[in-house]
Amino acid sequence: MANGQWFPADWPDRIRALADGTLEPVAPKRAATVMLLKDAEGGPVVHMLRRRASMAFAGGAYAYPGGGVDPRDDDRHVRWAGPTRAWWAERLGVDEAEAQAIVCAAVRETYEEAGVLLAGPTPASVVGDTTGADWEADRAALVARETSFAEFLGRRGLVLRSDLLGAWTRWITPEFEPRRYDTWFFVAALPEGQRTRNASTEADRTVWIRPVDAADAYDRGELLMMPPTIATLRQLVPCATAAEALAAAPARDLTPVLARARLVDGEVELSWPGHDEFTKHIPTGGAPA
């Protein structure tokens, strides 16, 4: 492996099955992930976690906090600050109920996996330290899906701060994958007074790292990543501060990136439109090159 691109061993067979019509794609589930940033010497750093090697999907790969949308967040009332649900619906390319659920997923997953909560008692405030036992009990209940995010916010009297998020990009898992997600990537800055921790049972390590350093480590084959992760890291490199990244988000193109697999001269060519570095050529019966 010349770099750190994650490539499952069963992809060649699944790609060939898709190409010859014997594999029926599964519908992707909605998901959200957050590139949490904070300013540091030499530029902003991003919070990343390493998925446990035992994980069936992308084990050992570095990623951001994120996960699937909870359908209960589509229609429950959520106290909301920042751009309206209608604004978010237009920005994300979905209806208003879906927009609320996707934004809720981004905020909830950041809390579940990093212990950081983008919400406050008023539309202009953010909670402080969230490491107490009562906060941990609530976080565990969210992880176990014993309570919805809307119920959690309502009981604590909190307002979701959608203005602290910026929609950055959207990637859809390739059609040949058995687990598929339609994932919106967001950027956010670490709120003052809060700190991250490894709160995820799916991760064995977390780091704060400059995007350029993470990308260089990927290029050397030292950090394993999926294409959306390394692609977004490279996009963050020009940002001199976390605020600059957030300011750049509204102008970002959210056209979904979906891998394409096709037969070319007896080989299966796997490519991600607009991201030539990830192109793979798979000889019939062979391994990716």
PDB file of C-alpha atoms in Angstrom:
ATOM      1  CA  MET A   1       0.000   0.000   0.000  1.00  0.00           C
ATOM      2  CA  ALA A   2       1.714   3.160  -1.224  1.00  0.00           C
ATOM      3  CA  ASN A   3      -0.456   5.354   0.983  1.00  0.00           C
ATOM      4  CA  GLY A   4      -3.009   4.936   3.722  1.00  0.00           C
ATOM      5  CA  GLN A   5      -6.074   4.330   1.548  1.00  0.00           C
ATOM      6  CA  TRP A   6      -8.398   1.833   3.192  1.00  0.00           C
ATOM      7  CA  PHE A   7      -9.397  -0.890   0.724  1.00  0.00           C
ATOM      8  CA  PRO A   8     -11.434  -3.927   1.887  1.00  0.00           C
ATOM      9  CA  ALA A   9     -10.337  -7.311   0.584  1.00  0.00           C
ATOM     10  CA  ASP A  10     -13.822  -8.167  -0.715  1.00  0.00           C
ATOM     11  CA  TRP A  11     -14.244  -5.030  -2.835  1.00  0.00           C
ATOM     12  CA  PRO A  12     -12.900  -6.511  -6.113  1.00  0.00           C
ATOM     13  CA  ASP A  13     -15.403  -9.391  -6.003  1.00  0.00           C
ATOM     14  CA  ARG A  14     -18.272  -7.076  -5.067  1.00  0.00           C
ATOM     15  CA  ILE A  15     -17.352  -4.581  -7.794  1.00  0.00           C
ATOM     16  CA  ARG A  16     -17.301  -7.341 -10.410  1.00  0.00           C
ATOM     17  CA  ALA A  17     -20.669  -8.593  -9.136  1.00  0.00           C
ATOM     18  CA  LEU A  18     -22.108  -5.080  -9.461  1.00  0.00           C
ATOM     19  CA  ALA A  19     -20.681  -4.766 -12.966  1.00  0.00           C
ATOM     20  CA  ASP A  20     -22.209  -8.040 -14.166  1.00  0.00           C
ATOM     21  CA  GLY A  21     -25.583  -7.348 -12.548  1.00  0.00           C
ATOM     22  CA  THR A  22     -25.542 -10.010  -9.841  1.00  0.00           C
ATOM     23  CA  LEU A  23     -25.280  -7.536  -6.943  1.00  0.00           C
ATOM     24  CA  GLU A  24     -28.263  -5.401  -5.967  1.00  0.00           C
ATOM     25  CA  PRO A  25     -27.193  -2.151  -4.247  1.00  0.00           C
ATOM     26  CA  VAL A  26     -28.676  -1.486  -0.813  1.00  0.00           C
ATOM     27  CA  ALA A  27     -30.242   1.885  -0.070  1.00  0.00           C
ATOM     28  CA  PRO A  28     -27.872   4.230   1.805  1.00  0.00           C
ATOM     29  CA  LYS A  29     -28.818   5.375   5.295  1.00  0.00           C
ATOM     30  CA  ARG A  30     -28.599   9.058   6.255  1.00  0.00           C
ATOM     31  CA  ALA A  31     -25.586   9.999   8.363  1.00  0.00           C
ATOM     32  CA  ALA A  32     -23.584  12.990   9.562  1.00  0.00           C
ATOM     33  CA  THR A  33     -19.993  13.494  10.648  1.00  0.00           C
ATOM     34  CA  VAL A  34     -18.231  16.523  12.119  1.00  0.00           C
ATOM     35  CA  MET A  35     -14.724  17.862  11.594  1.00  0.00           C
ATOM     36  CA  LEU A  36     -14.214  19.487  14.993  1.00  0.00           C
ATOM     37  CA  LEU A  37     -11.515  22.177  14.878  1.00  0.00           C
ATOM     38  CA  LYS A  38      -9.589  24.303  17.342  1.00  0.00           C
ATOM     39  CA  ASP A  39      -6.863  26.851  16.790  1.00  0.00           C
ATOM     40  CA  ALA A  40      -3.297  25.941  17.718  1.00  0.00           C
ATOM     41  CA  GLU A  41       0.226  27.080  16.984  1.00  0.00           C
ATOM     42  CA  GLY A  42       0.845  26.616  13.281  1.00  0.00           C
ATOM     43  CA  GLY A  43      -2.846  26.580  12.345  1.00  0.00           C
ATOM     44  CA  PRO A  44      -6.032  24.770  13.272  1.00  0.00           C
ATOM     45  CA  VAL A  45      -6.042  21.140  14.390  1.00  0.00           C
ATOM     46  CA  VAL A  46      -8.837  18.646  13.811  1.00  0.00           C
ATOM     47  CA  HIS A  47     -10.145  16.012  16.216  1.00  0.00           C
ATOM     48  CA  MET A  48      -9.847  12.480  14.805  1.00  0.00           C
ATOM     49  CA  LEU A  49     -10.478   9.036  16.217  1.00  0.00           C
ATOM     50  CA  ARG A  50      -9.034   5.676  15.200  1.00  0.00           C
ATOM     51  CA  ARG A  51     -11.614   2.963  14.691  1.00  0.00           C
ATOM     52  CA  ARG A  52     -10.869  -0.252  16.572  1.00  0.00           C
ATOM     53  CA  ALA A  53      -9.158  -2.898  14.447  1.00  0.00           C
ATOM     54  CA  SER A  54     -11.972  -5.296  15.363  1.00  0.00           C
ATOM     55  CA  MET A  55     -14.592  -3.131  13.619  1.00  0.00           C
ATOM     56  CA  ALA A  56     -16.155  -4.813  10.586  1.00  0.00           C
ATOM     57  CA  PHE A  57     -16.125  -1.550   8.618  1.00  0.00           C
ATOM     58  CA  ALA A  58     -12.879   0.434   8.244  1.00  0.00           C
ATOM     59  CA  GLY A  59     -11.184  -1.137  11.257  1.00  0.00           C
ATOM     60  CA  GLY A  60      -7.960   0.724  12.093  1.00  0.00           C
ATOM     61  CA  ALA A  61      -8.888   3.731   9.955  1.00  0.00           C
ATOM     62  CA  TYR A  62      -8.867   7.317  11.224  1.00  0.00           C
ATOM     63  CA  ALA A  63     -12.145   9.202  10.965  1.00  0.00           C
ATOM     64  CA  TYR A  64     -14.202  11.993  12.557  1.00  0.00           C
ATOM     65  CA  PRO A  65     -17.013  11.678  15.110  1.00  0.00           C
ATOM     66  CA  GLY A  66     -20.161  10.705  13.263  1.00  0.00           C
ATOM     67  CA  GLY A  67     -22.915   8.190  12.715  1.00  0.00           C
ATOM     68  CA  GLY A  68     -26.412   7.508  11.474  1.00  0.00           C
ATOM     69  CA  VAL A  69     -29.473   9.715  11.721  1.00  0.00           C
ATOM     70  CA  ASP A  70     -32.029   8.831  14.407  1.00  0.00           C
ATOM     71  CA  PRO A  71     -35.467   8.816  12.693  1.00  0.00           C
ATOM     72  CA  ARG A  72     -36.983  10.167  15.926  1.00  0.00           C
ATOM     73  CA  ASP A  73     -35.279  13.499  15.213  1.00  0.00           C
ATOM     74  CA  ASP A  74     -37.225  14.062  11.968  1.00  0.00           C
ATOM     75  CA  ASP A  75     -40.387  15.409  13.547  1.00  0.00           C
ATOM     76  CA  ARG A  76     -39.777  16.015  17.275  1.00  0.00           C
ATOM     77  CA  HIS A  77     -39.742  19.671  18.296  1.00  0.00           C
ATOM     78  CA  VAL A  78     -36.200  20.922  18.919  1.00  0.00           C
ATOM     79  CA  ARG A  79     -35.373  24.375  20.286  1.00  0.00           C
ATOM     80  CA  TRP A  80     -33.261  25.801  17.507  1.00  0.00           C
ATOM     81  CA  ALA A  81     -30.801  28.684  17.064  1.00  0.00           C
ATOM     82  CA  GLY A  82     -29.102  29.855  13.902  1.00  0.00           C
ATOM     83  CA  PRO A  83     -30.222  29.404  10.292  1.00  0.00           C
ATOM     84  CA  THR A  84     -33.793  28.162  10.017  1.00  0.00           C
ATOM     85  CA  ARG A  85     -34.789  24.614   9.157  1.00  0.00           C
ATOM     86  CA  ALA A  86     -35.890  25.928   5.757  1.00  0.00           C
ATOM     87  CA  TRP A  87     -32.396  27.367   5.199  1.00  0.00           C
ATOM     88  CA  TRP A  88     -30.787  24.081   6.171  1.00  0.00           C
ATOM     89  CA  ALA A  89     -33.205  22.127   3.965  1.00  0.00           C
ATOM     90  CA  GLU A  90     -32.137  24.164   0.940  1.00  0.00           C
ATOM     91  CA  ARG A  91     -28.471  23.913   1.887  1.00  0.00           C
ATOM     92  CA  LEU A  92     -28.515  20.137   2.391  1.00  0.00           C
ATOM     93  CA  GLY A  93     -30.849  19.358  -0.493  1.00  0.00           C
ATOM     94  CA  VAL A  94     -33.546  17.691   1.630  1.00  0.00           C
ATOM     95  CA  ASP A  95     -36.890  18.591   3.186  1.00  0.00           C
ATOM     96  CA  GLU A  96     -37.144  20.459   6.497  1.00  0.00           C
ATOM     97  CA  ALA A  97     -37.769  17.379   8.643  1.00  0.00           C
ATOM     98  CA  GLU A  98     -34.731  15.623   7.160  1.00  0.00           C
ATOM     99  CA  ALA A  99     -32.650  18.770   7.587  1.00  0.00           C
ATOM    100  CA  GLN A 100     -33.480  18.878  11.293  1.00  0.00           C
ATOM    101  CA  ALA A 101     -32.626  15.188  11.692  1.00  0.00           C
ATOM    102  CA  ILE A 102     -29.290  15.513   9.873  1.00  0.00           C
ATOM    103  CA  VAL A 103     -28.217  18.566  11.894  1.00  0.00           C
ATOM    104  CA  CYS A 104     -29.348  16.824  15.087  1.00  0.00           C
ATOM    105  CA  ALA A 105     -27.284  13.781  14.109  1.00  0.00           C
ATOM    106  CA  ALA A 106     -24.184  15.937  13.615  1.00  0.00           C
ATOM    107  CA  VAL A 107     -24.556  17.554  17.045  1.00  0.00           C
ATOM    108  CA  ARG A 108     -25.583  14.333  18.815  1.00  0.00           C
ATOM    109  CA  GLU A 109     -22.766  12.225  17.374  1.00  0.00           C
ATOM    110  CA  THR A 110     -20.188  14.858  18.338  1.00  0.00           C
ATOM    111  CA  TYR A 111     -21.499  14.660  21.888  1.00  0.00           C
ATOM    112  CA  GLU A 112     -21.700  10.861  21.920  1.00  0.00           C
ATOM    113  CA  GLU A 113     -18.213  10.246  20.506  1.00  0.00           C
ATOM    114  CA  ALA A 114     -16.218  13.288  21.601  1.00  0.00           C
ATOM    115  CA  GLY A 115     -18.100  14.615  24.637  1.00  0.00           C
ATOM    116  CA  VAL A 116     -18.587  18.016  22.961  1.00  0.00           C
ATOM    117  CA  LEU A 117     -22.067  19.542  22.858  1.00  0.00           C
ATOM    118  CA  LEU A 118     -23.030  22.319  20.429  1.00  0.00           C
ATOM    119  CA  ALA A 119     -26.005  23.522  22.445  1.00  0.00           C
ATOM    120  CA  GLY A 120     -26.713  26.008  25.210  1.00  0.00           C
ATOM    121  CA  PRO A 121     -29.398  27.327  27.566  1.00  0.00           C
ATOM    122  CA  THR A 122     -29.999  30.328  25.286  1.00  0.00           C
ATOM    123  CA  PRO A 123     -29.648  30.951  21.523  1.00  0.00           C
ATOM    124  CA  ALA A 124     -26.424  32.855  22.185  1.00  0.00           C
ATOM    125  CA  SER A 125     -24.721  30.541  24.694  1.00  0.00           C
ATOM    126  CA  VAL A 126     -23.033  27.127  24.842  1.00  0.00           C
ATOM    127  CA  VAL A 127     -22.821  24.756  27.795  1.00  0.00           C
ATOM    128  CA  GLY A 128     -19.495  24.539  29.594  1.00  0.00           C
ATOM    129  CA  ASP A 129     -17.879  21.405  30.977  1.00  0.00           C
ATOM    130  CA  THR A 130     -19.899  18.266  30.136  1.00  0.00           C
ATOM    131  CA  THR A 131     -17.779  15.677  31.958  1.00  0.00           C
ATOM    132  CA  GLY A 132     -19.891  15.279  35.117  1.00  0.00           C
ATOM    133  CA  ALA A 133     -21.637  12.033  36.084  1.00  0.00           C
ATOM    134  CA  ASP A 134     -25.072  13.389  35.168  1.00  0.00           C
ATOM    135  CA  TRP A 135     -23.866  14.391  31.715  1.00  0.00           C
ATOM    136  CA  GLU A 136     -22.276  10.988  31.249  1.00  0.00           C
ATOM    137  CA  ALA A 137     -25.547   9.260  32.162  1.00  0.00           C
ATOM    138  CA  ASP A 138     -27.352  11.298  29.517  1.00  0.00           C
ATOM    139  CA  ARG A 139     -24.664  10.601  26.936  1.00  0.00           C
ATOM    140  CA  ALA A 140     -24.855   6.856  27.616  1.00  0.00           C
ATOM    141  CA  ALA A 141     -28.650   6.957  27.235  1.00  0.00           C
ATOM    142  CA  LEU A 142     -28.259   8.643  23.864  1.00  0.00           C
ATOM    143  CA  VAL A 143     -25.714   6.052  22.717  1.00  0.00           C
ATOM    144  CA  ALA A 144     -28.050   3.241  23.774  1.00  0.00           C
ATOM    145  CA  ARG A 145     -30.956   5.014  21.988  1.00  0.00           C
ATOM    146  CA  GLU A 146     -32.897   4.947  25.248  1.00  0.00           C
ATOM    147  CA  THR A 147     -33.731   8.593  24.673  1.00  0.00           C
ATOM    148  CA  SER A 148     -33.880  10.779  21.587  1.00  0.00           C
ATOM    149  CA  PHE A 149     -31.726  13.847  21.130  1.00  0.00           C
ATOM    150  CA  ALA A 150     -34.832  16.051  21.108  1.00  0.00           C
ATOM    151  CA  GLU A 151     -35.923  14.590  24.455  1.00  0.00           C
ATOM    152  CA  PHE A 152     -32.435  15.134  25.890  1.00  0.00           C
ATOM    153  CA  LEU A 153     -32.343  18.780  24.797  1.00  0.00           C
ATOM    154  CA  GLY A 154     -35.880  19.414  26.012  1.00  0.00           C
ATOM    155  CA  ARG A 155     -35.332  17.917  29.458  1.00  0.00           C
ATOM    156  CA  ARG A 156     -32.181  19.999  29.969  1.00  0.00           C
ATOM    157  CA  GLY A 157     -33.755  23.130  28.504  1.00  0.00           C
ATOM    158  CA  LEU A 158     -31.094  23.426  25.803  1.00  0.00           C
ATOM    159  CA  VAL A 159     -31.132  25.136  22.419  1.00  0.00           C
ATOM    160  CA  LEU A 160     -29.392  23.427  19.490  1.00  0.00           C
ATOM    161  CA  ARG A 161     -26.807  25.825  18.000  1.00  0.00           C
ATOM    162  CA  SER A 162     -27.052  25.125  14.274  1.00  0.00           C
ATOM    163  CA  ASP A 163     -25.103  28.341  13.665  1.00  0.00           C
ATOM    164  CA  LEU A 164     -21.992  26.629  15.082  1.00  0.00           C
ATOM    165  CA  LEU A 165     -22.010  24.146  12.176  1.00  0.00           C
ATOM    166  CA  GLY A 166     -20.998  24.579   8.562  1.00  0.00           C
ATOM    167  CA  ALA A 167     -21.971  22.028   5.903  1.00  0.00           C
ATOM    168  CA  TRP A 168     -18.769  21.089   4.074  1.00  0.00           C
ATOM    169  CA  THR A 169     -19.333  18.175   1.674  1.00  0.00           C
ATOM    170  CA  ARG A 170     -21.463  15.097   1.047  1.00  0.00           C
ATOM    171  CA  TRP A 171     -20.302  11.582   0.207  1.00  0.00           C
ATOM    172  CA  ILE A 172     -22.345   8.458  -0.532  1.00  0.00           C
ATOM    173  CA  THR A 173     -20.883   5.003   0.115  1.00  0.00           C
ATOM    174  CA  PRO A 174     -20.224   3.096  -3.149  1.00  0.00           C
ATOM    175  CA  GLU A 175     -23.073   0.999  -4.502  1.00  0.00           C
ATOM    176  CA  PHE A 176     -21.166  -2.267  -4.040  1.00  0.00           C
ATOM    177  CA  GLU A 177     -20.729  -1.828  -0.270  1.00  0.00           C
ATOM    178  CA  PRO A 178     -23.027  -3.915   1.982  1.00  0.00           C
ATOM    179  CA  ARG A 179     -23.197  -1.017   4.488  1.00  0.00           C
ATOM    180  CA  ARG A 180     -24.042   2.236   2.748  1.00  0.00           C
ATOM    181  CA  TYR A 181     -24.380   5.773   4.096  1.00  0.00           C
ATOM    182  CA  ASP A 182     -25.378   9.098   2.610  1.00  0.00           C
ATOM    183  CA  THR A 183     -23.136  11.259   4.767  1.00  0.00           C
ATOM    184  CA  TRP A 184     -23.058  15.023   5.204  1.00  0.00           C
ATOM    185  CA  PHE A 185     -19.720  16.341   6.520  1.00  0.00           C
ATOM    186  CA  PHE A 186     -19.794  19.420   8.752  1.00  0.00           C
ATOM    187  CA  VAL A 187     -17.152  21.694  10.278  1.00  0.00           C
ATOM    188  CA  ALA A 188     -17.413  23.136  13.794  1.00  0.00           C
ATOM    189  CA  ALA A 189     -15.122  24.875  16.264  1.00  0.00           C
ATOM    190  CA  LEU A 190     -14.554  23.480  19.762  1.00  0.00           C
ATOM    191  CA  PRO A 191     -16.674  25.647  22.123  1.00  0.00           C
ATOM    192  CA  GLU A 192     -14.822  27.560  24.825  1.00  0.00           C
ATOM    193  CA  GLY A 193     -14.806  25.689  28.128  1.00  0.00           C
ATOM    194  CA  GLN A 194     -15.372  22.258  26.597  1.00  0.00           C
ATOM    195  CA  ARG A 195     -12.802  19.564  25.939  1.00  0.00           C
ATOM    196  CA  THR A 196     -12.810  16.398  23.885  1.00  0.00           C
ATOM    197  CA  ARG A 197     -12.359  12.868  25.160  1.00  0.00           C
ATOM    198  CA  ASN A 198     -12.554   9.413  23.660  1.00  0.00           C
ATOM    199  CA  ALA A 199     -16.158   8.644  24.522  1.00  0.00           C
ATOM    200  CA  SER A 200     -16.684   6.198  21.651  1.00  0.00           C
ATOM    201  CA  THR A 201     -16.708   2.423  22.145  1.00  0.00           C
ATOM    202  CA  GLU A 202     -15.752   2.152  18.471  1.00  0.00           C
ATOM    203  CA  ALA A 203     -12.428   3.997  18.827  1.00  0.00           C
ATOM    204  CA  ASP A 204      -9.190   3.036  20.556  1.00  0.00           C
ATOM    205  CA  ARG A 205      -7.399   6.377  20.110  1.00  0.00           C
ATOM    206  CA  THR A 206      -8.150  10.048  19.532  1.00  0.00           C
ATOM    207  CA  VAL A 207      -5.825  12.826  18.371  1.00  0.00           C
ATOM    208  CA  TRP A 208      -5.781  16.531  17.650  1.00  0.00           C
ATOM    209  CA  ILE A 209      -3.731  16.920  14.492  1.00  0.00           C
ATOM    210  CA  ARG A 210      -3.101  19.563  11.839  1.00  0.00           C
ATOM    211  CA  PRO A 211      -4.823  18.562   8.573  1.00  0.00           C
ATOM    212  CA  VAL A 212      -1.545  18.885   6.660  1.00  0.00           C
ATOM    213  CA  ASP A 213       0.248  16.586   9.130  1.00  0.00           C
ATOM    214  CA  ALA A 214      -2.531  13.995   8.927  1.00  0.00           C
ATOM    215  CA  ALA A 215      -2.473  14.156   5.122  1.00  0.00           C
ATOM    216  CA  ASP A 216       1.334  13.761   5.067  1.00  0.00           C
ATOM    217  CA  ALA A 217       1.078  10.730   7.361  1.00  0.00           C
ATOM    218  CA  TYR A 218      -1.553   9.243   5.048  1.00  0.00           C
ATOM    219  CA  ASP A 219       0.722   9.796   2.043  1.00  0.00           C
ATOM    220  CA  ARG A 220       3.511   7.933   3.865  1.00  0.00           C
ATOM    221  CA  GLY A 221       1.158   5.038   4.628  1.00  0.00           C
ATOM    222  CA  GLU A 222       1.276   5.719   8.380  1.00  0.00           C
ATOM    223  CA  LEU A 223      -2.392   6.673   8.881  1.00  0.00           C
ATOM    224  CA  LEU A 224      -5.158   4.582   7.342  1.00  0.00           C
ATOM    225  CA  MET A 225      -8.167   6.524   6.028  1.00  0.00           C
ATOM    226  CA  MET A 226     -11.180   6.200   3.777  1.00  0.00           C
ATOM    227  CA  PRO A 227     -11.327   8.483   0.698  1.00  0.00           C
ATOM    228  CA  PRO A 228     -13.802  11.006   2.196  1.00  0.00           C
ATOM    229  CA  THR A 229     -11.587  11.509   5.242  1.00  0.00           C
ATOM    230  CA  ILE A 230      -8.344  12.236   3.431  1.00  0.00           C
ATOM    231  CA  ALA A 231     -10.183  14.305   0.807  1.00  0.00           C
ATOM    232  CA  THR A 232     -11.704  16.586   3.459  1.00  0.00           C
ATOM    233  CA  LEU A 233      -8.383  16.874   5.290  1.00  0.00           C
ATOM    234  CA  ARG A 234      -6.742  18.148   2.122  1.00  0.00           C
ATOM    235  CA  GLN A 235      -9.594  20.650   1.690  1.00  0.00           C
ATOM    236  CA  LEU A 236      -9.015  21.985   5.225  1.00  0.00           C
ATOM    237  CA  VAL A 237      -5.279  22.603   4.727  1.00  0.00           C
ATOM    238  CA  PRO A 238      -5.638  26.156   3.272  1.00  0.00           C
ATOM    239  CA  CYS A 239      -7.715  27.342   6.267  1.00  0.00           C
ATOM    240  CA  ALA A 240      -5.559  29.404   8.623  1.00  0.00           C
ATOM    241  CA  THR A 241      -8.054  29.306  11.508  1.00  0.00           C
ATOM    242  CA  ALA A 242     -11.121  27.387  12.608  1.00  0.00           C
ATOM    243  CA  ALA A 243     -13.214  30.520  11.967  1.00  0.00           C
ATOM    244  CA  GLU A 244     -11.885  30.667   8.413  1.00  0.00           C
ATOM    245  CA  ALA A 245     -13.028  27.092   7.791  1.00  0.00           C
ATOM    246  CA  LEU A 246     -16.505  27.892   9.124  1.00  0.00           C
ATOM    247  CA  ALA A 247     -16.670  31.029   6.980  1.00  0.00           C
ATOM    248  CA  ALA A 248     -15.762  29.008   3.878  1.00  0.00           C
ATOM    249  CA  ALA A 249     -18.441  26.363   4.448  1.00  0.00           C
ATOM    250  CA  PRO A 250     -21.517  28.158   2.977  1.00  0.00           C
ATOM    251  CA  ALA A 251     -19.862  28.394  -0.440  1.00  0.00           C
ATOM    252  CA  ARG A 252     -18.906  24.707  -0.543  1.00  0.00           C
ATOM    253  CA  ASP A 253     -20.475  22.477  -3.215  1.00  0.00           C
ATOM    254  CA  LEU A 254     -22.641  19.757  -1.638  1.00  0.00           C
ATOM    255  CA  THR A 255     -23.154  17.724  -4.809  1.00  0.00           C
ATOM    256  CA  PRO A 256     -22.837  14.102  -3.563  1.00  0.00           C
ATOM    257  CA  VAL A 257     -19.599  12.278  -4.312  1.00  0.00           C
ATOM    258  CA  LEU A 258     -20.370   8.688  -5.314  1.00  0.00           C
ATOM    259  CA  ALA A 259     -17.782   6.152  -6.435  1.00  0.00           C
ATOM    260  CA  ARG A 260     -18.180   4.760  -9.942  1.00  0.00           C
ATOM    261  CA  ALA A 261     -17.183   1.241 -10.951  1.00  0.00           C
ATOM    262  CA  ARG A 262     -17.008   0.273 -14.625  1.00  0.00           C
ATOM    263  CA  LEU A 263     -15.323  -2.267 -16.914  1.00  0.00           C
ATOM    264  CA  VAL A 264     -12.482  -0.811 -18.983  1.00  0.00           C
ATOM    265  CA  ASP A 265     -10.337  -3.051 -21.228  1.00  0.00           C
ATOM    266  CA  GLY A 266     -10.945  -6.131 -19.137  1.00  0.00           C
ATOM    267  CA  GLU A 267     -10.341  -4.321 -15.849  1.00  0.00           C
ATOM    268  CA  VAL A 268     -12.704  -2.892 -13.270  1.00  0.00           C
ATOM    269  CA  GLU A 269     -11.965   0.804 -12.837  1.00  0.00           C
ATOM    270  CA  LEU A 270     -13.013   2.258  -9.480  1.00  0.00           C
ATOM    271  CA  SER A 271     -13.064   6.043  -9.297  1.00  0.00           C
ATOM    272  CA  TRP A 272     -14.510   8.908  -7.275  1.00  0.00           C
ATOM    273  CA  PRO A 273     -15.513  11.805  -9.566  1.00  0.00           C
ATOM    274  CA  GLY A 274     -13.400  14.859  -8.858  1.00  0.00           C
ATOM    275  CA  HIS A 275     -10.895  12.864  -6.785  1.00  0.00           C
ATOM    276  CA  ASP A 276      -8.460  11.215  -9.187  1.00  0.00           C
ATOM    277  CA  GLU A 277      -6.039  10.159  -6.445  1.00  0.00           C
ATOM    278  CA  PHE A 278      -8.411   7.392  -5.333  1.00  0.00           C
ATOM    279  CA  THR A 279      -8.786   5.700  -8.738  1.00  0.00           C
ATOM    280  CA  LYS A 280      -8.100   1.949  -8.645  1.00  0.00           C
ATOM    281  CA  HIS A 281      -7.739  -0.557 -11.506  1.00  0.00           C
ATOM    282  CA  ILE A 282      -8.704  -4.119 -10.670  1.00  0.00           C
ATOM    283  CA  PRO A 283      -7.738  -6.847 -13.171  1.00  0.00           C
ATOM    284  CA  THR A 284     -10.290  -9.603 -13.624  1.00  0.00           C
ATOM    285  CA  GLY A 285      -9.584 -12.061 -10.824  1.00  0.00           C
ATOM    286  CA  GLY A 286      -6.834  -9.831  -9.425  1.00  0.00           C
ATOM    287  CA  ALA A 287      -6.156  -7.336  -6.655  1.00  0.00           C
ATOM    288  CA  PRO A 288      -6.421  -3.562  -6.915  1.00  0.00           C
ATOM    289  CA  ALA A 289      -3.497  -1.638  -8.369  1.00  0.00           C
TER     290      ALA A 289
END
